[in-house]
Short mmCIF file of C-alpha atoms and ligand atoms in Angstrom, two decimals:
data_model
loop_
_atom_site.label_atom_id
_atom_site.label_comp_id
_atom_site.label_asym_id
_atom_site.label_seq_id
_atom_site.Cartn_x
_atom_site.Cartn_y
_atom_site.Cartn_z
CA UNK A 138 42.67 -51.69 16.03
CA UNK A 139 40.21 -49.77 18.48
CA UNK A 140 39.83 -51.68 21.79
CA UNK A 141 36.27 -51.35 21.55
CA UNK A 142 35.70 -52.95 18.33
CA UNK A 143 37.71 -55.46 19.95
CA UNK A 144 35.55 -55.64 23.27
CA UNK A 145 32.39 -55.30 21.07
CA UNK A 146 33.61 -58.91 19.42
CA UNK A 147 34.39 -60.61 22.56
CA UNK A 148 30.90 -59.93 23.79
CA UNK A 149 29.46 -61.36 20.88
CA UNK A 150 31.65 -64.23 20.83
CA UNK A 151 30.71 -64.94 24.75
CA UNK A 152 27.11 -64.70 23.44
CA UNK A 153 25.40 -68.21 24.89
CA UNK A 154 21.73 -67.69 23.36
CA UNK A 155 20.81 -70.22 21.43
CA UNK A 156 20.99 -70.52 17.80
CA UNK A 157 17.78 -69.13 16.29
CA UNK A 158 16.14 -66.49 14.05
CA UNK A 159 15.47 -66.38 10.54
CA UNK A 160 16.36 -69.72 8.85
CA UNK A 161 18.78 -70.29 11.06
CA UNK A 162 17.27 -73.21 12.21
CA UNK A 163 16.36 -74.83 9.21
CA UNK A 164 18.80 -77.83 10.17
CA UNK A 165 21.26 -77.85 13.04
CA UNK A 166 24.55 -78.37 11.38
CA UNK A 167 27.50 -79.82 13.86
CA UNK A 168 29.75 -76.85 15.36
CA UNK A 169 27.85 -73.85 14.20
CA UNK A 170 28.56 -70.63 15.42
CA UNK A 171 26.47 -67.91 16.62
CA UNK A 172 24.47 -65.41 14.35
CA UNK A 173 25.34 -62.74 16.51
CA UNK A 174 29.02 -63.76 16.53
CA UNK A 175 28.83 -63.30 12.76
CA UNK A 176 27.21 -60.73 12.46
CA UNK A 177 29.09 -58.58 14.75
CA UNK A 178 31.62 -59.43 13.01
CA UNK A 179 30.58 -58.53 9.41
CA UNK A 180 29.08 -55.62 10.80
CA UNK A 181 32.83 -54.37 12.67
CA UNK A 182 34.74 -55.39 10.13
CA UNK A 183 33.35 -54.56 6.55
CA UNK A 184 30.54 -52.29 5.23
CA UNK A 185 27.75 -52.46 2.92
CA UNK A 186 28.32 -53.96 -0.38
CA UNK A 187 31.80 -55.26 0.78
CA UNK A 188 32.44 -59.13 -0.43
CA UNK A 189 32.41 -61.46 2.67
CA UNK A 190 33.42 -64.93 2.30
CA UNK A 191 33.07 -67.88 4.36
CA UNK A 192 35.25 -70.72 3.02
CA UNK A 193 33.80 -73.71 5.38
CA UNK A 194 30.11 -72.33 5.35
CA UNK A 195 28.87 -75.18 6.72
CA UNK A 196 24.93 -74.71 7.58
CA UNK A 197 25.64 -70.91 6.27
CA UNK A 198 25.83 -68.69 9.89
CA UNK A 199 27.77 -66.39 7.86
CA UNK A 200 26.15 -66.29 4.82
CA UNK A 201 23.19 -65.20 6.55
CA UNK A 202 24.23 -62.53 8.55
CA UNK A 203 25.85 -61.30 5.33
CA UNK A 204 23.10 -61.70 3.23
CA UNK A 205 20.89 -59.48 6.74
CA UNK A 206 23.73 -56.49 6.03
CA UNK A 207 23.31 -56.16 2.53
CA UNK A 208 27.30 -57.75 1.94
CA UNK A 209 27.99 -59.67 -1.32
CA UNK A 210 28.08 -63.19 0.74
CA UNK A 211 30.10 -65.98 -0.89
CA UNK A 212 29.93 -69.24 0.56
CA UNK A 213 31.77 -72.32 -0.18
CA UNK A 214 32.20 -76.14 1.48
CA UNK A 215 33.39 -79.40 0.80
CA UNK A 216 30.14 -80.93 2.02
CA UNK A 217 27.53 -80.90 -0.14
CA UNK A 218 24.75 -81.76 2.31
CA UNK A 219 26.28 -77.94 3.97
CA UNK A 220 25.65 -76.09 0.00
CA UNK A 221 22.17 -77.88 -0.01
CA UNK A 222 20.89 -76.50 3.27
CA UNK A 223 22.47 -73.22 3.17
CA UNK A 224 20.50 -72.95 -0.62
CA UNK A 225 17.62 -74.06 1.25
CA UNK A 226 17.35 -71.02 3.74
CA UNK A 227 18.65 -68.41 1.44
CA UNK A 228 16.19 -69.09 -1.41
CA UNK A 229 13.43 -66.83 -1.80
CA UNK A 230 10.21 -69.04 -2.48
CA UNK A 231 7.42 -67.69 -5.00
CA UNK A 232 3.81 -67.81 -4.39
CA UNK A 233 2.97 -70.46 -6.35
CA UNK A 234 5.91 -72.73 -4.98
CA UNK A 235 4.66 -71.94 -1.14
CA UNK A 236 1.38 -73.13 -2.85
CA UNK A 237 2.90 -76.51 -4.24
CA UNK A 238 4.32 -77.30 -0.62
CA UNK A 239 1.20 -76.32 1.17
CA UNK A 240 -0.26 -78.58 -1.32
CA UNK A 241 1.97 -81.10 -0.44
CA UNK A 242 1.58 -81.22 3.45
CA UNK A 243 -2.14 -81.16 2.82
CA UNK A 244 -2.27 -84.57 0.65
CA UNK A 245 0.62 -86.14 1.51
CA UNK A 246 1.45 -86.05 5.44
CA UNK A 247 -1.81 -87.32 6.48
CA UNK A 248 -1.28 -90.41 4.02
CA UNK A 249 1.72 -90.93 5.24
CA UNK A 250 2.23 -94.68 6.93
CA UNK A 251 4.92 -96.90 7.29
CA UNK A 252 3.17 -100.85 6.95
CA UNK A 253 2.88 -100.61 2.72
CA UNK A 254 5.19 -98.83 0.82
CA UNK A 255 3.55 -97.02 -2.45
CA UNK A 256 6.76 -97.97 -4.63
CA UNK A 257 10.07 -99.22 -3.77
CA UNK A 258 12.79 -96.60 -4.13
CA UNK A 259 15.47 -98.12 -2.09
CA UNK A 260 17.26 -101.24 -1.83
CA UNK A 261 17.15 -101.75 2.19
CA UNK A 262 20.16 -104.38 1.28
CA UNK A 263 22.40 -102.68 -0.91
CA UNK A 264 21.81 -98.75 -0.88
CA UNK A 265 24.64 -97.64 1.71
CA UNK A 266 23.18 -94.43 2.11
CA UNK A 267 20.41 -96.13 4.48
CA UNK A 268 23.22 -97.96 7.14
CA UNK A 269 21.86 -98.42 10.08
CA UNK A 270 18.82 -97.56 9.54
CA UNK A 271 17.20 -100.90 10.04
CA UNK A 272 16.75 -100.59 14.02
CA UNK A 273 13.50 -101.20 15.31
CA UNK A 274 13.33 -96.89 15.90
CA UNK A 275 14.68 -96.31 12.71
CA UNK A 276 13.04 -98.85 10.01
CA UNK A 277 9.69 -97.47 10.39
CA UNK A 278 10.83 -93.83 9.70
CA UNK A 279 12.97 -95.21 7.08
CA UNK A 280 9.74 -96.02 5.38
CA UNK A 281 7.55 -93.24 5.76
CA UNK A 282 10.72 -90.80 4.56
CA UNK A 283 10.30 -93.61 1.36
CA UNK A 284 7.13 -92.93 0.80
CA UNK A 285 7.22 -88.79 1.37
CA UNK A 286 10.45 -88.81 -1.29
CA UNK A 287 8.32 -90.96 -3.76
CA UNK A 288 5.91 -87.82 -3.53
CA UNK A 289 8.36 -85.61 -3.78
CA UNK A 290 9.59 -86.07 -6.99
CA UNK A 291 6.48 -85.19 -8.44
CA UNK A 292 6.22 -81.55 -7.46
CA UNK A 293 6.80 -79.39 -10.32
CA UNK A 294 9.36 -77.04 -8.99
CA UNK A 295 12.93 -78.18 -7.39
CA UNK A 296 12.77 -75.20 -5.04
CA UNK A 297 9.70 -76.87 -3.41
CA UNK A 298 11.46 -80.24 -3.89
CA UNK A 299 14.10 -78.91 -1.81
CA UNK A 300 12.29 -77.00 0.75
CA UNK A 301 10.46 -80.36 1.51
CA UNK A 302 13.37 -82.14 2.01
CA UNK A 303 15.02 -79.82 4.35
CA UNK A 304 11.75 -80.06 6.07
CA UNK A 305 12.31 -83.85 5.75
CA UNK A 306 15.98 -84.00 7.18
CA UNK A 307 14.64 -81.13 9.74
CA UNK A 308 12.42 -83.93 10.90
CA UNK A 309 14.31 -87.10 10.96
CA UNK A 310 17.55 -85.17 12.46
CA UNK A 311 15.09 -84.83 15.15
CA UNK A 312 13.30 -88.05 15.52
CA UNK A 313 16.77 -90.33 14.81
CA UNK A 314 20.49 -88.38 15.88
CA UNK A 315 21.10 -88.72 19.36
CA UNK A 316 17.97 -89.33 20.25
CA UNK A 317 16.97 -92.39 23.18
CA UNK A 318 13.51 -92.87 22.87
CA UNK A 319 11.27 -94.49 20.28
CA UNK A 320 8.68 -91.38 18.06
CA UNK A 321 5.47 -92.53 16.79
CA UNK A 322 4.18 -92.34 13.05
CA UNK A 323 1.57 -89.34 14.50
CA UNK A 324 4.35 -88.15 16.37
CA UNK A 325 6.93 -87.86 13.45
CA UNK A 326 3.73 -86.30 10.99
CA UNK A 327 2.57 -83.73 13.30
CA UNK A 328 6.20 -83.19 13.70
CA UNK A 329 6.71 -82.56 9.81
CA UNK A 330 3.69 -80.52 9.68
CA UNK A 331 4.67 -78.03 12.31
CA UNK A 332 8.43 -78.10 10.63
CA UNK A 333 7.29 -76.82 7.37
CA UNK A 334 4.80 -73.93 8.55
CA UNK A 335 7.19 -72.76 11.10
CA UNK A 336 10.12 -72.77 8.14
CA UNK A 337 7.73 -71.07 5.51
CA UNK A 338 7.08 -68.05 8.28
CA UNK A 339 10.75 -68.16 8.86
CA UNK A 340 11.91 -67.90 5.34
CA UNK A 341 9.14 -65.28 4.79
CA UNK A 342 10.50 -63.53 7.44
CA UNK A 343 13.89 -63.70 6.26
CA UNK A 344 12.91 -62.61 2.75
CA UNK A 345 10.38 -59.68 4.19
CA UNK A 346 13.39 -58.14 5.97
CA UNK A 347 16.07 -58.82 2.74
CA UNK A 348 13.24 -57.05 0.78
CA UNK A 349 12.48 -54.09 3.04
CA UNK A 350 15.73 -52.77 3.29
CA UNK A 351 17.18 -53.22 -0.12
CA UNK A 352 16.18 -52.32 -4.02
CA UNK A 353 18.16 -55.44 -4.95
CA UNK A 354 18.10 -58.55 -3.06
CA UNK A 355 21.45 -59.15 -1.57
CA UNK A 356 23.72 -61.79 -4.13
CA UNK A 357 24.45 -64.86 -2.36
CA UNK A 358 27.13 -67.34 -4.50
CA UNK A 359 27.12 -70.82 -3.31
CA UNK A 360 30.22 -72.74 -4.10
CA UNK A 361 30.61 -76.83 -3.64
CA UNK A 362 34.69 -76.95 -3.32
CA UNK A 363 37.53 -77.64 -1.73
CA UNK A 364 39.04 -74.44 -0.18
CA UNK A 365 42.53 -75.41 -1.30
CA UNK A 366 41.06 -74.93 -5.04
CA UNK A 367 39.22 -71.43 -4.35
CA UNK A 368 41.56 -69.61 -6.57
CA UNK A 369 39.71 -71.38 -9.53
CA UNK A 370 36.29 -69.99 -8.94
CA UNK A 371 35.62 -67.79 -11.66
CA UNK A 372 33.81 -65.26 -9.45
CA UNK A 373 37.42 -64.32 -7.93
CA UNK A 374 39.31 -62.04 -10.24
CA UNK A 375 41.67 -58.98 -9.67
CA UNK A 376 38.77 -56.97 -9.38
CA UNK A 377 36.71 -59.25 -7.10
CA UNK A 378 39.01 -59.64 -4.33
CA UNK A 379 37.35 -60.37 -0.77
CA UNK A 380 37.25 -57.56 1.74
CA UNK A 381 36.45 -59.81 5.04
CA UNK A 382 36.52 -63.98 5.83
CA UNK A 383 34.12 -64.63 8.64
CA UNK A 384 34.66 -68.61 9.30
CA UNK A 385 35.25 -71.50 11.45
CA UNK A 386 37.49 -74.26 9.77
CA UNK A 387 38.16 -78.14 10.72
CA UNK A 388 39.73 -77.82 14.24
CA UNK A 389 42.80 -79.87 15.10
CA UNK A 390 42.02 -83.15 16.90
CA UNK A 391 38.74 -82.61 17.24
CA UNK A 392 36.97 -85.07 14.54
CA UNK A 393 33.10 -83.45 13.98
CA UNK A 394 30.55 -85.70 12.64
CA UNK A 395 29.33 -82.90 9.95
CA UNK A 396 28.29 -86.19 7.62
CA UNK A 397 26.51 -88.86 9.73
CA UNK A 398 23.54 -89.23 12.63
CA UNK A 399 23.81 -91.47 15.75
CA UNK A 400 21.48 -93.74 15.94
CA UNK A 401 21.10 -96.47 18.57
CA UNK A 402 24.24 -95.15 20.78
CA UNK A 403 26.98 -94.32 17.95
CA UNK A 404 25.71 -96.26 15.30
CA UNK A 405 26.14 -93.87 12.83
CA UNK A 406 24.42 -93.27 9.46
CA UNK A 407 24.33 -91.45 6.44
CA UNK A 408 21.01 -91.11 5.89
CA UNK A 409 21.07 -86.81 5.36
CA UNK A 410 22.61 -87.32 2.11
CA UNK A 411 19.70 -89.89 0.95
CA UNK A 412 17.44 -87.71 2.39
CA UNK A 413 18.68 -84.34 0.26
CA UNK A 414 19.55 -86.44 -2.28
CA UNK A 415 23.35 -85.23 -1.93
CA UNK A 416 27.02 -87.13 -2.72
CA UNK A 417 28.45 -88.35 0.37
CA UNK A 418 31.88 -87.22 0.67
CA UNK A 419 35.06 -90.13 1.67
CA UNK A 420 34.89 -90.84 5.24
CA UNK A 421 34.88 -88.26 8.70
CA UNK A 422 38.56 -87.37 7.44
CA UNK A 423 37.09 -85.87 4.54
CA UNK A 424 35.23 -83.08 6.32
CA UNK A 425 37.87 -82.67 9.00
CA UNK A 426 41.56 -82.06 7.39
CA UNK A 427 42.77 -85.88 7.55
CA UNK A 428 42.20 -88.94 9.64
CA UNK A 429 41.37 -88.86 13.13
CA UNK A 430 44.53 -90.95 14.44
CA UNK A 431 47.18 -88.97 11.79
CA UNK A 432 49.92 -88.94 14.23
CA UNK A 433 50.76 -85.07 15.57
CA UNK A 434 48.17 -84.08 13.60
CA UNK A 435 50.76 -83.46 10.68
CA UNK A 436 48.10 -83.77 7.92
CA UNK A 437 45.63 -81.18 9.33
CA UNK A 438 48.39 -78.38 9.13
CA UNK A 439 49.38 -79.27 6.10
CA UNK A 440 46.15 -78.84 4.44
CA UNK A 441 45.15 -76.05 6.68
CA UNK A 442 48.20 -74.35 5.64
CA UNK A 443 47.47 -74.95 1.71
CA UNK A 444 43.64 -73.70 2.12
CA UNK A 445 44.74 -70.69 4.05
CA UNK A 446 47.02 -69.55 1.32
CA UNK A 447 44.51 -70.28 -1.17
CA UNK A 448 42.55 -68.14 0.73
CA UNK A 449 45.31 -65.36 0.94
CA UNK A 450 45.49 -65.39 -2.59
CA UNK A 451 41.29 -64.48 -2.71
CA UNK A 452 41.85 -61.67 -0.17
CA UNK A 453 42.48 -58.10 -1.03
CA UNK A 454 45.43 -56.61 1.42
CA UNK A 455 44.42 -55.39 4.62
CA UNK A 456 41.52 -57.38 4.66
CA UNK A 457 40.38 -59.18 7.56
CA UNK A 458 40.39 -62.90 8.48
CA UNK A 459 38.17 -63.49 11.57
CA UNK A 460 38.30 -67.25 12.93
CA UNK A 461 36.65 -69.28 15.21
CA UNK A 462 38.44 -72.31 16.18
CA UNK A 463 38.73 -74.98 18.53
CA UNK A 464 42.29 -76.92 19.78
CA UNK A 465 42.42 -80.20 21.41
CA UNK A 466 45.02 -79.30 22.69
CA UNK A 467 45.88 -75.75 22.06
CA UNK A 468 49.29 -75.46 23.74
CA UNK A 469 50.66 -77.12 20.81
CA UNK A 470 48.19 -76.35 17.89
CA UNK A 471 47.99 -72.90 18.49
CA UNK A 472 51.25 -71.84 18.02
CA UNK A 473 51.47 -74.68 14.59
CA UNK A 474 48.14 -72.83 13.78
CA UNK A 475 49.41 -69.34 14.08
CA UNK A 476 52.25 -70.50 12.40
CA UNK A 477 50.56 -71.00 9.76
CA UNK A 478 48.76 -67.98 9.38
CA UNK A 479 51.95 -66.52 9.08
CA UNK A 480 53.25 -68.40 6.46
CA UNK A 481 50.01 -67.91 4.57
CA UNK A 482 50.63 -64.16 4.76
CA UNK A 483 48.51 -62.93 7.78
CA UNK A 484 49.36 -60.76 11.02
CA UNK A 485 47.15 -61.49 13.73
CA UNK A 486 45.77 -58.62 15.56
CA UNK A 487 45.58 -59.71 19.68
CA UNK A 488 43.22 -58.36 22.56
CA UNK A 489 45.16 -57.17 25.64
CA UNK A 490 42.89 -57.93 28.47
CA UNK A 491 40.83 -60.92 28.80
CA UNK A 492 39.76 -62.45 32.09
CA UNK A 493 38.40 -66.26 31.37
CA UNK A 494 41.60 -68.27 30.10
CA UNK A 495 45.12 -68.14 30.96
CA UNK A 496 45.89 -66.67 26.81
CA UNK A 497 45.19 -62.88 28.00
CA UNK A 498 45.51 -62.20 24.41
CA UNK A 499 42.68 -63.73 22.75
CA UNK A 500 39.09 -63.96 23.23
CA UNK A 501 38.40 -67.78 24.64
CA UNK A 502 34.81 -69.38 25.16
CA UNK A 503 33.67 -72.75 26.45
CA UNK A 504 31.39 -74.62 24.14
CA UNK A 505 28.51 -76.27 26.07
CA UNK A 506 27.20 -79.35 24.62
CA UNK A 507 29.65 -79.87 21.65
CA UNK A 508 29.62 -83.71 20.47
CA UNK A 509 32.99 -84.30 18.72
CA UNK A 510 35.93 -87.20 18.83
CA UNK A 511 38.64 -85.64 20.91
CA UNK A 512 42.24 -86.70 21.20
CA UNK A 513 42.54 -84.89 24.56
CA UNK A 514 46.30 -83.94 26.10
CA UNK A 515 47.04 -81.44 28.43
CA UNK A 516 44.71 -79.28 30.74
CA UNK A 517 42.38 -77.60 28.61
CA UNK A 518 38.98 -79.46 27.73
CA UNK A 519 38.64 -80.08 23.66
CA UNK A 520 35.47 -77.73 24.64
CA UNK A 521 37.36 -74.24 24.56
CA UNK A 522 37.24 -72.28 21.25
CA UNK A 523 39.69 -69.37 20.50
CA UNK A 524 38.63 -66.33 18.41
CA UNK A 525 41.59 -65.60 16.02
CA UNK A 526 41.82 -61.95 13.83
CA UNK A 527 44.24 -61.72 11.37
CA UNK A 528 45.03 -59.08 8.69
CA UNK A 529 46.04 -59.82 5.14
CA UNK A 530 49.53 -58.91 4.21
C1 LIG B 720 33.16 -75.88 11.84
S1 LIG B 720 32.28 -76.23 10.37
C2 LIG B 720 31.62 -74.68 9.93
C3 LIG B 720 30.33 -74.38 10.64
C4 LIG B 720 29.71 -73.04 10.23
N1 LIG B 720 30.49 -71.93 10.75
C5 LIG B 720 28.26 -72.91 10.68
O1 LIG B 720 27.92 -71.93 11.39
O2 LIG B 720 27.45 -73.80 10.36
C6 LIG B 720 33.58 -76.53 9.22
C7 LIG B 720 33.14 -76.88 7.80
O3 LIG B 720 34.32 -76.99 6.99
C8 LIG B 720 34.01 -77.88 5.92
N2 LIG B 720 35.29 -78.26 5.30
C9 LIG B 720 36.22 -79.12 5.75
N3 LIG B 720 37.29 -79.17 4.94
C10 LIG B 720 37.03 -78.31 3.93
C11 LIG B 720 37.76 -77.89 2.77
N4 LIG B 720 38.97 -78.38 2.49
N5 LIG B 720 37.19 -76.99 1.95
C12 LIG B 720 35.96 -76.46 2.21
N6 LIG B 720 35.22 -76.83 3.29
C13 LIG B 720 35.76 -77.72 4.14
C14 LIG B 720 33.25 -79.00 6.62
O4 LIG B 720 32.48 -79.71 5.67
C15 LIG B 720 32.39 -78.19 7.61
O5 LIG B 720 31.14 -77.92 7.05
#
């Protein structure tokens, strides 16, 4: 491997601008990666019309980038609330659906209130998809969401449906998780209002640039599955094998809340999925390789040892794997991780200089800002990520 491709990655990985462009902002999925991390990846490691996979797409990083280099993206993730918003910014609108929504924020948001409710939809009492969501900052938006989902359902396209609701979730992520202070009813409208227009000019933009460059609008498959069961999605045959996995699994001891907001401190609650209408999965072990307090973390390398031969099996030889990944403690879950890689029928493929971390090897970069549960041991913060390239035996 050329040390500049190499150097070229490292750069990008180091990157610190903030996620944006495109729809990348649609929704701010928990432990995203950079665009320009993926894509200098896709763009170093495969070429046009290759198949690039992402097994945990999450809010779709790669799937994007993919889709921006004309690559036959395939994306695929346990959580359904990560296949919903990933369909949501790669679906190309038509002109009478950007009508129905401009319709919609027209009649609708100004009506919008939160003392009478046109219709009850939800059973404050029994529907666990709205827990916690009866503070005093949360009720109210709790109702007005009520109301906008009644008025929903009546559009007569579900790719306006769903725009709205990203729009929705867009709106409420902002207003509710993490947030201290209280946002009015005008606040949260104007809020919604600005959301959509600034998505519709973002998808257009995304779909202008798709267009422009290519006859055929770049395939996107979008896959709700567990990665351990990849091997039984049709699209994967002796034929379709995948030339590059760009991707950033569960990470070891580091339990991400990819399923719930935090509301009132760390109240937490699951209103995204009510929301987008999604299934909620079984609990933050679901999302994250097994339960938070497994002791030595034996469950996460089991199953991150079945998905990554499951992914082997996908992969046509001498593609490349490129991870990135974050350790806990990564004196002992890198080498179980590598380990595993190995098993699963990878080589890794190591940088010889690096400056920032004692592992002159690989590429290392601090993650400002990260939220996540962290059994910490050792030195290193639970807020260092590793970039990991493999090769397919
Ligand atoms: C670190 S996030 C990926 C973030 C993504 N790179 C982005 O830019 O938004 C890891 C994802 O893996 C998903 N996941 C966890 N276990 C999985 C499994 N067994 N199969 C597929 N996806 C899984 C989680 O739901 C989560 O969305």
């Amino acid at each position: 491997m050329q040390k500049e491709i190499l150097d070229q990655l490292a750069s990008a990985a180091l990157d610190k601008t903030p996620v944006n462009g495109y729809t990348h902002n649609f929704y701010r999925y928990p432990a995203r990666f950079s665009p320009t991390f993926a894509s200098t990846a896709i763009n170093l490691f495969s070429k046009r019309g290759d198949i690039v996979l992402d097994p945990y797409m999450g809010g779709g990083t790669t799937i994007i980038e993919g889709m921006l280099q004309g690559r036959r993206v395939i994306g695929i993730d346990l959580n359904s609330l990560a296949v919903f918003i990933t369909k949501v910014k790669t679906t190309k609108l038509t002109p009478s659906e950007k009508k129905i929504i401009l319709n919609w924020v027209k009649e609708v948001i100004p009506i919008l209130k939160y003392n009478k409710t046109v219709k009850k939809i939800i059973d404050d009492l029994t529907d666990k998809r709205l827990k916690n969501m009866n503070f005093p900052k949360a009720k109210f938006i709790k109702k007005i969401i009520n109301e906008a989902l009644i008025l929903i359902d009546n559009l007569p396209s579900q790719n306006a449906r769903n725009f709205v609701r990203c729009a929705i979730l867009k709106t409420t992520q902002w207003a509710l998780d993490g947030r201290r202070s209280h946002v009015s009813l005008q606040q949260y409208r104007y809020k919604l209002h600005e959301n959509i227009y600034k998505m519709l000019y973002k998808l257009d933009e995304f779909i202008l640039t798709l267009d422009t460059q290519y006859n055929q609008f770049p395939n996107c498959d979008l896959y709700e599955s567990n990665a351990e069961q990849i091997d039984k999605i049709p699209f994967f045959t002796s034929d379709n094998k995948v030339d590059l996995v760009v991707t950033s699994p569960p990470y070891p001891g580091l339990h991400i809340l990819y399923h719930r907001w935090q509301i009132n401190g760390r109240r937490e609650t699951p209103a995204p999925y009510w929301i987008s209408d999604c299934q909620d999965g079984q609990g933050d072990s679901y999302y994250n390789f097994g339960s938070r307090h497994q002791p030595n973390h034996d469950s996460y390398f089991e199953t991150s040892l079945k998905t990554l031969q499951a992914i082997r099996q996908v992969m046509r030889s001498n593609a490349y794997i490129i991870q990135l990944i974050a350790f806990s403690n990564p004196y002992s879950h890198l080498p179980r991780y590598l380990a595993n890689m190995e098993l699963a029928g990878f080589t890794e493929v190591k940088k010889n200089s690096y400056k920032e971390f004692s592992d002159s090897m690989r590429i290392w970069r601090d993650v400002p800002n990260r939220k996540w549960h962290a059994n910490l041991k050792g030195k290193t913060s639970g807020s260092k990520e590793v970039v990991l390239i493999h090769r397919a035996e």
